[in-house]
Structure formats: C-alpha cells, structure tokens
C-alpha cells in the first residue's frame, strides 16, 4: 500500500465520519442556539432515525425512501414532543430540560425495544451504493464517498436555508434576541417548535446514514450523545459553522489518531476538546460565556 | 336401597364436579396431579441491558424445556416452575435477585446469570443458601478453577475451551501469518493473549494486534491496519454492537477477499444483524442448529414448531444445561442438594451436542467443540453457519481446575 493511496483513503474516511458527526452536531447546536436548552434526547432521535429507516427500507424496499421518510417521522416526533411537553417548561431553569430530555431518552429506548425488539437490525444498501471503487489500487466503499458528499450537500443546504429563507432569518433573529422577534409580531413559539423538529430530523437523517455502517441497535443512543456534545462544545454552542468545522476536526483526529496511536484512540477526541477549551473557552466559534 | 342410591347420587355429583373443575381449572388440577410440591428453579439473568439478548435466549431455552417436561408429566412426577428475574447484567443486582428467589420463592436450584462477573459474585453464596447452580453460558475459566465451589456446575463450553477449539483448528489449517483485533477490556486482552500463546506453540507467525475501545463505531482505521499487516488470518474478539459494526464495515472494504476472519463466537443473532457481511466468517460456536444427531434433530424440529425459528447458540446451550440437571435429579430421585450433587457429578447424557459428561473433579461438562463457517447456500435468504470441523471433548477440556493447556 503506497503512502499516497493510504493518505487519500484515510482522508475520505475522515470526511465520511465527519458527515455523520455533523448531522448529529448541527441539530443539537441549532436547538441550543434558539432555545438555550441541551437536548439530552438527541442520541435517542438519532437511534429512532436508524430504526425508522430500517422499517422504511422494509416497507418501501428502497434506501432512498428511508432517507426521505425517516427524517420526516423523527422530526415529527421531535416537534410533537416540543409542542406537548417542552413548551410547558419554558421559564424554568435548565435542570428541568435536562431531566425531561433524559427521561425521553429512556422512554424512547424502551418503546424502540418494544416495537423492534432487542436484536440488532441489518439495513442493506442499494446496489448503487454497495460497491467499491479503486483509489490508487486501494479499494474504497462507494457508500463512504456518498456519505461524505451528502454531508457537504446537507451543510450547504442548511447554510442557504438559514441565510436565504424567511424561516432561516427568523431562526437567526430568535437566537440573537427572542424577545425582540416576539415584540415585532412573530410567534416565537412556532419558531421553536420548527427548530426542534428540524434539529431532530437532522439527527434522524444521521441515524439512517449510520445504520448501514453499524446496524440499527439499542446501543446507538448513548454512544451518539457523547460524540454530539463533543462536537457542539468544540464548535461553540449555537454556532452552525462551528459544528461543521468541529465535525471535520474530530473526524480527522479520530481516523489518523487511531491509526498512529491506537492505544489512545478514545482519549484523542477529548484531548482535542480540552485544547480548544483552554484556548477558546466558548468553543471555536462560540460566544464566550 | 335408599342409602345406596344416596351414595350413587353423591358419587355422580362428585365425578361431575371433578370433571367440571378439571375443564375450567386444568392447571390447578395438573399441579395436584403432579404432586404436592413443584420443583422451583430460580433464574436471575439479564433480560435488559447489553447482555439482555443472551438472557432472553437463555430464558427461551429454559421455558421450552419446562413446558416439554411438564407436558410429559413433570420431573419425578412434580411440576417445574421457573422464577426468572431481570438482573440487567449487574453483579450486585444479580446477587440480590438470586437471594430473593432462594429465600422468598424457596428455589434450591438456579439457572441463569448471563455474565461471568455475575456468576463469580453469586457462587460464594451457594453453600449458605444450600442451592445448586447449573450454568449454561458462563465462560470464565475461574469458575471451574480458582473460584470453584461444590454447588456450581458448568454444562456449557468455557471460554478457555472455546479458544482451544480455534487454536487446534488453526494448527491443522494452511495459514501461517496471524493478526488479532480485540475489544479494549479484560475479555479482549485475555483472549488475544491466549491466542498469541497458542500461535507461538504452533510455531506460526504472530504479526501483531490492535485493540478497539468499547463502543467503537468506525472501524475503517482498524481495517486499514489489518490489511497493511499482511496477515492471512485475523482473529476477532468482539461482541455485540462492536462486532456487528466491524463485520459490516469489513464487508464494505472487501476485507475478507484478502484476510480470513476468525471469531471466537458465531451466533445467529449477529449473522442476522449483518446479513451477507457475515459470509466467509469462521469461528468456534458453542452450539449450532445443524449438529447432526437424533437428539438435536428432534430438538430443532420441536423448537421450530413452537417458535417458528431456529434455536440460537444460547437457547441450545440452555436446553443442554436443563437436560443435565434433569439427568441428575432423575438419578438422585431428589432435589436435595446433598443427594443431587453426587448424582450430578457422575451425570452423563446424550445431549443435542452428542455425549456430554459431567466431571466430578471440577464440575465441568466434557463435550465436543465446533468450528463453523458462515455460508449462503444457493436459494437461501440468509447466511447460515455450517460445521467445518469438530473436536472431541478430551482434546479441548483443560486438566481439572486448570484454565490453560500444556501442549
């Protein structure tokens, strides 16, 4: 294996990892930006995405169908949760949200266990994505290329959505000064529900994308929620661009760190976080609290 | 005459009443018909949590046996009752639940305890509880070694026996260069260490190893390392989600075109979870539905009839443990631990895995070991494990109360 081939394939691996991390991190950071709450259930929405994706593949027979259906269902569940429960808690301190979203994680875990059972589920890839390409004689899965590409496309779409649409404008405005937006005659509560739904839907897409790589399983939620927090803390709470940069950084650190220092595979991501927090306590692009 | 007709009428009434109650309350009547006292078996085991999948299988196996025995008139004419309790896989909870089934429910016989850490926490209490524990899945070699207690019996293949099967198989195989990937905790390091020793004894080339943290999701880097090592065989000590993630991604990178993947556990759940990504995988298994003997064929047929599925590894292992306990109870004609213990020590059964004999010196059941290879026969919808090699019990069982092999 020559070095250039190794370098290119590892960089692509890192980018595909970054894409998965980005889907998780960006949803959480959007929610935090608007609502100033930490959604502990984000990992559970990610897991729900994987399971709904599994069923969607079973029903529609198509992975593409799952990519459309799962975020809609997961986003819907998220929005319903905001409307039904979270809405009653605004005005209380942060602990209430921590408790209720943590509770939701447990409830969702059990509901998923009841519906889909304990066994891990296989989500097969469509033929188009299951092949390999050769990069300088190194086999590389097409799916990972697709994943990296999808990450970039979704990031651009979110960016354009935030910059160019009316809802995007409202979201940015609400994250800066919710009371002013409210005073100018916008129903801020509706913006909150929408953002919570969109954030959860993004986690749901992440779940569908991850399922063919790791299978849909009950261990997904606790694993994902830790990575997500690391991304959001490195990027800066509430910063969209920050979470994108953090996802890429963490992706590269994980892939190359594991290769050169396998004994410290787990520690490297946290070392990166520590380093960022020492230099910029609010995260790379966050406001220093 | 008068009196006589009176008696007859009473007799008729009595019969009618008995018939009616038999019809409406069959289980109660059955309980009486099967003797006054049921045989109560406690089963503290993880039904939820990471080990829950194995625990559910063990409970299925025990319930299947219980129904089978009760339907055929019970054991020693007594009904069997199972008391399953969820431990979530936590040793402290397991001790508490075991104590509950012993002291509150009056169980003197125990099954269950999915994790070896749970079993190791429970065995020191068995003498005090005057209870016998028949293990169906605990792998830790210490249970029949340094932590041995007289009331513990192991009907299943132990961890050291499992590794031994693989090493004997690799000795006779054509491969010469080996690499290993293990989960970064006690079990992973322990098994990889044993494997390394065995490769050295076989005078073959051990290139190196790498350990992945528990919960690793992206294995691309580890796959790259395995490819670069130039090994012909990679030995895997992975389980649960990590195992599924690795196999799926190894398939993505077509790793098995270049390297033979060998695992310490092949089970249907993980084959089902990863689908075609499991094809080509080889490894040892504690039980597989395709074992060819009359007992197993009957078992698999009855199981399929009841559950409409094939019995998985721990379902088969649990059924064997149940049959072993049954043989002991039938020989002792009692469940009193003092009478049952000597009977179990000499118990020997024609099991679904062939001849299985309990050994008196350390209470380890001597039995054959299997190597399977996952294949997808033409026309099949899912891959299935096929038996590749079988090793007799005397070759794979360590000396009494030992965990390692001398040659």
XYZ file of C-alpha atoms in Angstrom:
696
model
C 0.000 0.000 0.000
C 1.707 3.188 -1.059
C 1.568 6.238 1.135
C -0.413 8.478 -1.194
C -3.169 5.878 -1.554
C -3.219 5.463 2.199
C -3.420 9.217 2.730
C -6.274 9.731 0.269
C -8.380 6.841 1.567
C -7.871 7.895 5.181
C -8.849 11.488 4.370
C -12.017 10.214 2.692
C -12.707 8.021 5.717
C -12.307 11.059 7.954
C -14.704 13.092 5.804
C -17.348 10.361 5.880
C -17.038 10.218 9.669
C -17.253 13.998 9.794
C -20.505 13.872 7.823
C -22.118 11.556 10.390
C -20.883 13.707 13.268
C -22.118 16.826 11.517
C -25.689 15.513 11.147
C -25.736 14.936 14.892
C -23.955 18.081 15.987
C -25.728 20.603 13.777
C -29.182 19.599 15.033
C -28.146 19.912 18.644
C -26.438 23.248 18.097
C -29.453 24.703 16.229
C -31.706 23.692 19.099
C -29.333 25.149 21.654
C -28.978 28.391 19.700
C -32.719 29.032 19.714
C -33.855 27.520 22.969
C -30.800 27.635 25.191
C -31.510 24.084 26.245
C -29.340 20.999 25.946
C -31.340 18.259 24.275
C -30.147 15.119 26.012
C -32.505 13.033 23.876
C -30.609 13.869 20.692
C -28.933 10.455 20.634
C -32.322 8.793 21.014
C -33.654 10.681 17.969
C -30.562 9.521 16.060
C -31.349 5.921 17.080
C -35.020 6.354 16.170
C -33.855 7.511 12.728
C -31.958 4.264 12.238
C -34.930 2.098 13.272
C -37.490 4.067 11.254
C -35.018 3.848 8.365
C -34.921 0.068 8.776
C -38.718 -0.173 8.642
C -38.902 2.258 5.732
C -36.481 0.061 3.771
C -38.633 -2.962 4.640
C -41.850 -1.241 3.562
C -40.773 0.822 0.558
C -37.971 -1.541 -0.451
C -35.706 1.424 -1.037
C -32.923 3.085 0.924
C -33.821 6.378 -0.768
C -37.334 6.081 0.589
C -35.851 5.683 4.051
C -33.724 8.815 3.589
C -36.917 10.801 2.968
C -39.300 9.139 5.400
C -37.087 8.761 8.466
C -36.223 12.453 8.963
C -39.889 13.372 8.471
C -41.053 10.863 11.082
C -38.270 11.677 13.542
C -38.703 15.418 13.007
C -42.435 14.976 13.574
C -41.862 13.110 16.827
C -39.442 15.861 17.900
C -41.881 18.669 17.072
C -44.705 16.832 18.855
C -42.521 16.446 21.935
C -41.750 20.167 21.906
C -45.421 21.082 21.469
C -46.735 18.620 24.036
C -44.158 18.721 26.800
C -41.183 21.068 26.419
C -43.426 24.074 25.780
C -44.814 23.826 29.303
C -41.331 24.119 30.785
C -40.009 27.371 29.293
C -39.254 29.766 32.085
C -37.973 27.057 34.369
C -34.248 26.581 34.894
C -32.068 24.320 32.751
C -32.315 21.326 35.079
C -35.947 20.778 34.123
C -34.963 20.348 30.460
C -32.075 18.080 31.324
C -34.413 15.864 33.337
C -37.223 15.743 30.822
C -34.997 15.116 27.786
C -33.057 12.460 29.688
C -36.392 10.879 30.622
C -37.391 10.965 26.964
C -34.194 9.057 26.105
C -35.219 6.242 28.454
C -38.801 6.187 27.209
C -37.745 6.134 23.556
C -35.222 3.369 24.242
C -37.950 1.202 25.788
C -40.511 1.997 23.083
C -37.981 1.075 20.397
C -37.250 -2.155 22.282
C -40.986 -2.955 22.366
C -41.554 -2.201 18.690
C -38.384 -3.550 17.079
C -37.050 -5.980 19.706
C -33.583 -6.329 21.222
C -31.707 -7.807 18.264
C -29.608 -5.504 16.082
C -31.151 -4.967 12.641
C -29.475 -5.055 9.279
C -30.108 -2.171 6.873
C -28.831 -3.274 3.470
C -27.511 -0.732 0.974
C -28.930 -0.334 -2.515
C -26.818 -1.891 -5.280
C -25.754 1.526 -6.491
C -24.032 2.311 -3.181
C -22.762 -1.073 -2.061
C -19.861 -1.365 -4.494
C -16.244 -0.292 -4.228
C -14.019 1.970 -6.297
C -10.248 1.685 -6.519
C -8.276 4.744 -5.482
C -4.616 4.167 -6.424
C -5.238 0.408 -6.085
C -6.857 0.809 -2.683
C -10.450 -0.449 -2.529
C -12.780 2.203 -1.157
C -16.516 1.799 -0.486
C -18.770 3.932 -2.674
C -21.098 4.422 0.289
C -18.455 6.348 2.208
C -17.901 8.655 -0.753
C -21.653 9.149 -0.916
C -21.746 9.870 2.804
C -19.007 12.497 2.602
C -20.790 14.097 -0.368
C -24.148 14.017 1.421
C -22.561 15.743 4.431
C -21.289 18.587 2.243
C -24.598 18.916 0.373
C -26.675 18.986 3.566
C -24.302 21.516 5.145
C -24.674 23.804 2.115
C -28.439 23.355 2.168
C -28.689 24.291 5.842
C -26.461 27.277 5.268
C -28.600 28.503 2.363
C -31.748 27.801 4.369
C -30.512 29.907 7.274
C -29.282 32.732 5.025
C -31.931 32.911 2.327
C -35.317 31.830 3.664
C -37.727 33.694 5.871
C -37.780 30.896 8.439
C -33.972 30.903 8.397
C -33.990 34.618 9.054
C -36.423 34.166 11.940
C -34.263 31.407 13.377
C -31.173 33.584 13.291
C -33.069 36.517 14.740
C -34.618 34.414 17.512
C -31.244 33.041 18.503
C -29.941 36.615 18.864
C -32.891 38.204 20.621
C -36.053 36.197 21.086
C -37.965 38.951 22.899
C -37.392 41.462 20.128
C -38.584 38.988 17.498
C -41.646 38.331 19.601
C -42.281 42.054 20.027
C -42.100 42.512 16.245
C -45.088 40.208 15.886
C -43.653 36.793 15.178
C -44.863 33.740 17.044
C -41.561 32.698 18.588
C -43.158 29.562 19.982
C -43.784 28.338 16.449
C -40.166 29.036 15.501
C -39.055 26.977 18.498
C -41.231 24.015 17.533
C -39.952 24.178 13.974
C -36.314 24.311 15.048
C -36.737 21.442 17.475
C -38.367 19.389 14.731
C -35.679 20.261 12.184
C -32.879 19.503 14.664
C -34.380 16.105 15.486
C -34.990 15.416 11.805
C -31.289 16.032 11.104
C -30.391 13.546 13.840
C -32.843 11.163 12.148
C -31.048 11.520 8.786
C -27.796 10.799 10.622
C -29.372 7.633 12.017
C -30.404 6.413 8.561
C -26.943 7.153 7.180
C -25.249 5.363 10.090
C -27.476 2.269 10.029
C -25.803 0.502 7.065
C -22.425 1.014 8.761
C -23.180 -0.032 12.331
C -26.625 -1.776 12.131
C -29.643 -0.361 13.974
C -29.162 -1.246 17.625
C -30.180 -0.146 21.097
C -26.618 0.921 21.957
C -26.678 3.746 19.401
C -28.190 6.453 21.590
C -25.728 6.686 24.496
C -22.802 6.413 22.082
C -24.056 9.147 19.822
C -24.995 11.630 22.506
C -21.420 11.851 23.831
C -19.906 12.450 20.384
C -22.549 15.054 19.704
C -21.763 17.014 22.841
C -18.072 16.962 21.996
C -18.808 18.388 18.534
C -21.033 21.112 19.898
C -18.607 22.071 22.668
C -15.635 22.242 20.280
C -17.594 24.173 17.668
C -19.201 26.517 20.142
C -22.728 26.212 21.461
C -25.202 27.503 18.917
C -22.760 28.027 16.050
C -23.720 26.308 12.791
C -20.352 26.842 11.100
C -18.579 25.875 14.326
C -20.251 22.473 14.426
C -19.307 21.840 10.784
C -15.653 22.691 11.460
C -15.671 20.654 14.687
C -17.117 17.613 12.903
C -14.324 17.691 10.315
C -11.668 18.187 13.000
C -12.960 15.320 15.131
C -13.308 13.081 12.065
C -9.653 13.613 11.148
C -8.411 13.281 14.717
C -10.301 10.004 15.159
C -9.146 8.416 11.904
C -5.486 9.473 11.980
C -5.218 9.328 15.768
C -6.479 5.753 15.837
C -4.017 4.812 13.118
C -0.904 6.262 14.709
C -1.818 5.985 18.408
C -4.297 3.092 18.707
C -3.783 2.894 22.480
C -5.122 6.434 22.858
C -7.966 6.114 20.354
C -10.582 7.145 22.868
C -8.581 9.916 24.527
C -7.602 11.892 21.429
C -11.046 13.361 20.796
C -11.207 14.589 24.393
C -7.679 15.957 24.213
C -8.764 17.998 21.212
C -11.772 19.252 23.166
C -9.573 20.126 26.128
C -7.152 22.007 23.906
C -9.944 24.028 22.301
C -11.495 24.847 25.672
C -8.173 26.065 27.060
C -7.563 28.355 24.081
C -11.181 29.383 23.475
C -13.425 28.592 26.455
C -16.602 29.220 24.425
C -15.628 26.849 21.645
C -14.107 27.681 18.242
C -16.889 29.981 17.065
C -18.989 30.276 20.200
C -19.595 33.310 22.339
C -17.500 33.193 25.453
C -19.878 32.742 28.316
C -81.600 -49.248 48.887
C -82.208 -45.737 49.963
C -78.714 -45.311 51.284
C -77.262 -46.902 48.192
C -78.989 -44.542 45.789
C -77.868 -41.693 48.001
C -74.237 -42.795 47.652
C -74.583 -43.217 43.960
C -76.036 -39.773 43.574
C -73.229 -38.350 45.651
C -70.719 -40.279 43.561
C -72.183 -38.955 40.344
C -72.133 -35.435 41.720
C -68.548 -35.835 42.807
C -67.442 -37.080 39.404
C -69.331 -34.320 37.626
C -67.816 -31.714 39.893
C -64.331 -33.066 39.387
C -64.884 -33.138 35.633
C -66.153 -29.593 35.596
C -63.290 -28.275 37.648
C -60.828 -30.173 35.500
C -62.285 -28.424 32.480
C -62.235 -24.915 33.914
C -59.135 -25.148 36.057
C -56.850 -27.604 34.293
C -53.575 -26.052 35.508
C -54.626 -26.316 39.162
C -55.618 -29.932 38.748
C -52.391 -30.630 36.886
C -50.460 -29.147 39.760
C -52.197 -31.570 42.125
C -51.776 -34.489 39.767
C -48.052 -33.719 39.570
C -47.563 -33.942 43.322
C -47.944 -31.511 46.165
C -44.677 -29.607 45.811
C -43.437 -28.228 42.494
C -39.731 -28.117 41.639
C -38.884 -24.431 41.769
C -35.948 -23.182 39.717
C -34.701 -19.618 40.128
C -33.327 -17.842 37.075
C -31.775 -14.467 37.849
C -30.466 -13.210 34.499
C -30.004 -10.108 32.383
C -33.146 -9.618 30.316
C -32.409 -5.957 29.603
C -29.153 -4.075 29.118
C -26.231 -5.028 26.866
C -26.404 -8.730 27.827
C -30.208 -8.822 27.526
C -30.160 -10.523 24.155
C -28.290 -13.520 25.577
C -30.514 -13.572 28.667
C -33.658 -13.684 26.528
C -32.242 -16.661 24.664
C -31.447 -18.462 27.905
C -34.954 -17.865 29.195
C -36.421 -19.194 25.929
C -34.328 -22.352 26.278
C -35.378 -22.919 29.886
C -39.055 -22.230 29.175
C -39.028 -24.635 26.249
C -37.604 -27.399 28.463
C -40.035 -26.595 31.306
C -43.060 -26.892 29.022
C -41.685 -30.081 27.493
C -41.152 -31.721 30.887
C -44.453 -30.546 32.393
C -46.379 -31.711 29.325
C -44.965 -35.200 29.773
C -45.933 -35.499 33.448
C -43.267 -33.450 35.200
C -39.933 -34.344 36.725
C -40.178 -37.080 39.406
C -43.916 -36.507 38.914
C -43.544 -32.922 40.096
C -44.290 -29.786 38.130
C -41.392 -27.483 37.233
C -41.788 -23.779 37.931
C -39.346 -21.153 36.648
C -38.725 -17.924 38.553
C -36.989 -15.585 36.076
C -35.775 -12.209 37.408
C -34.056 -9.414 35.477
C -30.586 -8.537 36.803
C -29.726 -6.052 33.976
C -26.299 -7.721 33.956
C -25.165 -6.061 37.170
C -23.375 -8.395 39.649
C -24.751 -6.687 42.786
C -28.316 -6.800 41.453
C -27.760 -10.407 40.454
C -26.783 -11.415 43.996
C -29.850 -9.626 45.365
C -32.219 -11.240 42.833
C -30.678 -14.657 43.441
C -31.155 -14.200 47.178
C -34.781 -13.240 46.531
C -35.615 -16.343 44.511
C -33.858 -18.525 47.077
C -35.239 -17.012 50.268
C -38.615 -15.635 49.183
C -39.636 -18.142 46.489
C -37.873 -21.144 48.023
C -35.784 -22.133 44.997
C -32.948 -24.572 45.715
C -31.927 -24.821 42.065
C -30.582 -21.973 39.973
C -30.136 -21.284 36.256
C -29.256 -18.013 34.564
C -26.562 -15.426 35.389
C -25.576 -14.301 31.919
C -22.259 -12.635 32.732
C -19.344 -14.382 34.386
C -18.967 -11.382 36.677
C -22.490 -12.124 37.954
C -21.754 -15.825 38.404
C -18.483 -15.070 40.225
C -20.423 -12.833 42.622
C -23.075 -15.475 43.294
C -21.059 -18.702 43.695
C -19.578 -17.859 47.147
C -23.169 -17.671 48.486
C -24.351 -21.064 47.184
C -23.277 -23.027 50.258
C -25.035 -20.617 52.615
C -28.230 -20.802 50.504
C -27.887 -24.584 50.159
C -28.591 -24.153 46.446
C -27.177 -25.713 43.292
C -26.369 -23.535 40.269
C -26.251 -25.154 36.824
C -24.519 -22.724 34.459
C -25.459 -22.696 30.798
C -23.229 -19.924 29.451
C -20.616 -18.608 31.915
C -17.261 -18.599 30.141
C -14.774 -17.552 32.812
C -12.279 -20.353 33.422
C -12.019 -19.460 37.111
C -15.498 -20.824 37.854
C -14.178 -24.344 37.465
C -10.693 -23.290 38.597
C -9.600 -20.984 41.379
C -13.191 -19.903 42.214
C -14.631 -23.434 42.216
C -17.362 -24.234 44.771
C -19.026 -27.668 45.165
C -22.532 -26.361 44.368
C -21.526 -24.929 40.980
C -21.826 -26.999 37.785
C -20.980 -25.892 34.240
C -22.902 -27.657 31.478
C -21.570 -25.341 28.760
C -18.254 -24.900 26.967
C -15.989 -22.478 28.863
C -14.007 -19.565 27.412
C -10.652 -21.387 27.505
C -12.265 -24.379 25.759
C -13.627 -22.089 23.043
C -10.207 -20.596 22.349
C -8.678 -24.083 22.414
C -11.015 -25.234 19.640
C -9.890 -22.356 17.433
C -6.224 -22.950 18.092
C -6.469 -26.689 17.338
C -8.258 -25.829 14.118
C -5.647 -23.247 13.101
C -2.831 -25.723 13.786
C -4.130 -28.045 11.126
C -5.018 -25.203 8.720
C -2.718 -23.928 5.999
C -2.434 -20.378 7.373
C 0.899 -19.138 8.719
C 0.558 -15.402 9.463
C -1.827 -14.113 12.140
C -3.124 -10.796 13.428
C -5.694 -10.069 16.146
C -8.301 -7.386 16.861
C -9.809 -7.327 20.353
C -12.094 -5.123 22.397
C -10.057 -2.989 24.750
C -11.017 -4.554 28.084
C -10.318 -7.659 30.179
C -12.029 -10.213 27.914
C -10.416 -8.860 24.729
C -6.892 -8.708 26.155
C -7.275 -12.098 27.870
C -8.495 -13.909 24.765
C -5.966 -12.253 22.445
C -3.228 -13.202 24.941
C -4.313 -16.870 24.943
C -4.492 -16.795 21.147
C -0.970 -15.362 20.909
C 0.362 -18.174 23.133
C -1.372 -20.802 21.041
C 0.078 -19.384 17.813
C 3.539 -19.457 19.400
C 3.030 -23.105 20.431
C 2.003 -23.939 16.871
C 5.279 -22.297 15.744
C 3.467 -19.942 13.417
C 3.936 -16.234 12.812
C 2.086 -13.786 15.079
C 2.372 -10.398 13.387
C 0.654 -8.190 15.929
C -2.612 -6.996 17.401
C -4.699 -3.890 17.969
C -7.457 -3.134 20.490
C -10.546 -1.009 19.826
C -12.310 0.858 22.661
C -15.742 -0.486 23.666
C -18.379 1.305 21.622
C -16.184 1.940 18.561
C -18.420 2.823 15.618
C -15.939 3.481 12.828
C -13.599 0.566 12.155
C -12.126 1.900 8.883
C -8.747 2.599 10.505
C -8.591 -0.851 12.114
C -9.491 -2.429 8.789
C -6.654 -0.492 7.148
C -4.251 -1.764 9.822
C -5.353 -5.361 9.315
C -4.905 -5.036 5.535
C -1.473 -3.469 5.916
C -0.268 -6.151 8.340
C -0.077 -8.720 5.551
C -1.652 -11.375 7.777
C -3.653 -14.245 6.281
C -5.899 -14.610 9.314
C -7.322 -12.012 11.669
C -8.654 -13.308 14.986
C -11.553 -11.222 16.309
C -12.536 -10.824 19.944
C -15.522 -8.518 19.514
C -19.086 -8.768 20.671
C -22.458 -7.050 20.396
C -22.710 -3.754 18.533
C -18.942 -3.506 18.047
C -18.875 -6.911 16.388
C -21.770 -6.021 14.093
C -20.201 -2.687 13.150
C -16.845 -4.308 12.394
C -18.280 -7.094 10.235
C -20.472 -4.686 8.253
C -17.574 -2.356 7.564
C -15.088 -5.154 6.839
C -17.551 -6.283 4.176
C -17.698 -2.713 2.842
C -13.930 -2.754 2.329
C -13.960 -6.354 0.988
C -11.526 -7.298 3.747
C -12.392 -10.994 3.607
C -11.163 -11.175 -0.004
C -7.698 -10.771 1.454
C -7.875 -11.966 5.058
C -9.700 -14.914 6.656
C -11.697 -13.544 9.574
C -11.924 -15.879 12.552
C -14.078 -15.068 15.549
C -14.460 -16.572 18.997
C -18.278 -16.594 18.814
C -20.528 -17.215 15.814
C -24.206 -16.731 16.661
C -27.362 -16.410 14.593
C -28.267 -13.013 16.045
C -25.155 -11.382 14.722
C -25.435 -13.193 11.382
C -28.966 -11.889 11.152
C -27.856 -8.386 12.111
C -25.120 -8.058 9.496
C -26.642 -10.215 6.754
C -24.354 -11.024 3.840
C -21.443 -9.295 5.578
C -21.063 -12.455 7.681
C -20.391 -14.732 4.697
C -16.944 -16.329 4.900
C -16.576 -15.751 8.641
C -15.190 -18.759 10.512
C -15.112 -19.417 14.215
C -15.991 -21.602 17.119
C -19.544 -21.907 18.303
C -20.960 -23.369 21.489
C -23.985 -24.777 19.736
C -25.320 -24.713 16.210
C -28.688 -25.997 14.976
C -27.073 -28.055 12.203
C -25.338 -30.560 14.526
C -26.127 -33.987 13.119
C -27.548 -36.361 15.734
C -31.067 -37.658 16.526
C -31.429 -35.672 19.783
C -30.601 -32.397 18.073
C -32.826 -33.094 15.084
C -35.761 -33.761 17.396
C -34.949 -30.643 19.425
C -34.678 -28.375 16.367
C -37.920 -29.759 14.907
C -39.840 -29.223 18.149
C -38.306 -25.767 18.568
C -39.274 -24.709 15.059
C -42.800 -25.937 15.655
C -43.093 -23.832 18.794
C -41.213 -20.644 17.896
C -41.161 -20.759 14.083
C -37.410 -20.032 14.207
C -34.149 -21.938 14.518
C -32.700 -22.282 18.028
C -29.715 -19.972 18.548
C -26.479 -20.637 20.447
C -27.620 -19.852 23.987
C -31.032 -21.441 23.507
C -29.328 -24.734 22.664
C -26.775 -24.369 25.457
C -29.536 -23.663 27.983
C -31.524 -26.682 26.839
C -28.431 -28.858 27.321
C -27.925 -27.452 30.838
C -31.579 -28.227 31.631
C -31.190 -31.808 30.398
C -28.047 -32.190 32.518
C -29.890 -31.027 35.631
C -32.812 -33.289 34.741
C -30.483 -36.307 34.464
C -29.038 -35.514 37.896
C -32.460 -35.128 39.516
C -33.721 -38.352 37.952
C -30.668 -40.255 39.187
C -30.840 -38.745 42.684
C -34.657 -39.029 42.798
C -34.499 -35.807 44.787
C -33.651 -32.135 44.514
C -31.988 -32.065 47.921
C -28.535 -30.590 47.158
C -26.732 -33.197 49.258
C -28.253 -36.015 47.207
C -28.262 -34.153 43.886
C -24.587 -33.129 43.984
C -23.112 -36.661 43.822
C -25.661 -37.639 41.169
C -24.728 -34.654 39.002
C -21.027 -35.398 39.407
C -21.463 -38.643 37.507
C -24.238 -37.452 35.177
C -23.758 -38.201 31.520
C -26.325 -37.518 28.801
C -26.930 -37.988 25.099
C -27.302 -34.285 24.516
C -28.094 -32.239 21.437
C -24.299 -31.886 21.168
C -23.702 -35.627 21.453
C -22.289 -37.309 24.553
C -21.820 -34.792 27.378
C -20.413 -35.993 30.696
C -20.021 -34.034 33.919
C -16.588 -34.291 35.515
C -16.532 -34.783 39.298
C -13.186 -33.057 39.922
C -14.193 -29.547 38.819
C -17.845 -29.871 37.694
C -17.030 -29.023 34.076
C -19.080 -30.900 31.472
C -16.773 -32.545 28.930
C -18.131 -32.077 25.416
C -17.151 -31.630 21.798
C -16.259 -28.281 20.243
C -17.299 -26.997 16.837
C -15.800 -24.791 14.159
C -18.334 -23.327 11.792
C -18.076 -21.319 8.600
C -20.806 -18.920 7.554
C -22.095 -19.691 4.085
C -25.072 -18.798 1.972
C -26.330 -21.864 0.148
C -27.965 -21.282 -3.224
C -31.572 -20.255 -2.732
C -31.218 -19.334 0.962
C -32.360 -15.885 2.053
C -29.898 -15.504 4.924
C -26.404 -16.912 5.525
C -26.155 -19.904 7.890
C -23.268 -21.403 9.870
C -22.110 -24.780 8.509
C -19.989 -27.137 10.593
C -16.419 -27.138 9.302
C -14.651 -29.233 11.955
C -15.455 -30.998 15.217
C -13.057 -31.634 18.093
C -13.716 -34.268 20.786
C -14.147 -33.268 24.425
C -10.936 -34.846 25.691
C -8.865 -32.635 23.368
C -10.488 -29.338 24.250
C -11.105 -29.672 28.011
C -8.266 -28.429 30.222
C -6.930 -30.548 33.100
C -9.010 -30.405 36.291
C -9.335 -26.874 37.695
C -6.947 -25.518 35.071
C -7.512 -22.725 32.559
C -4.573 -23.322 30.231
C -3.285 -26.187 28.109
C 0.220 -27.606 28.280
C 0.660 -28.533 24.647
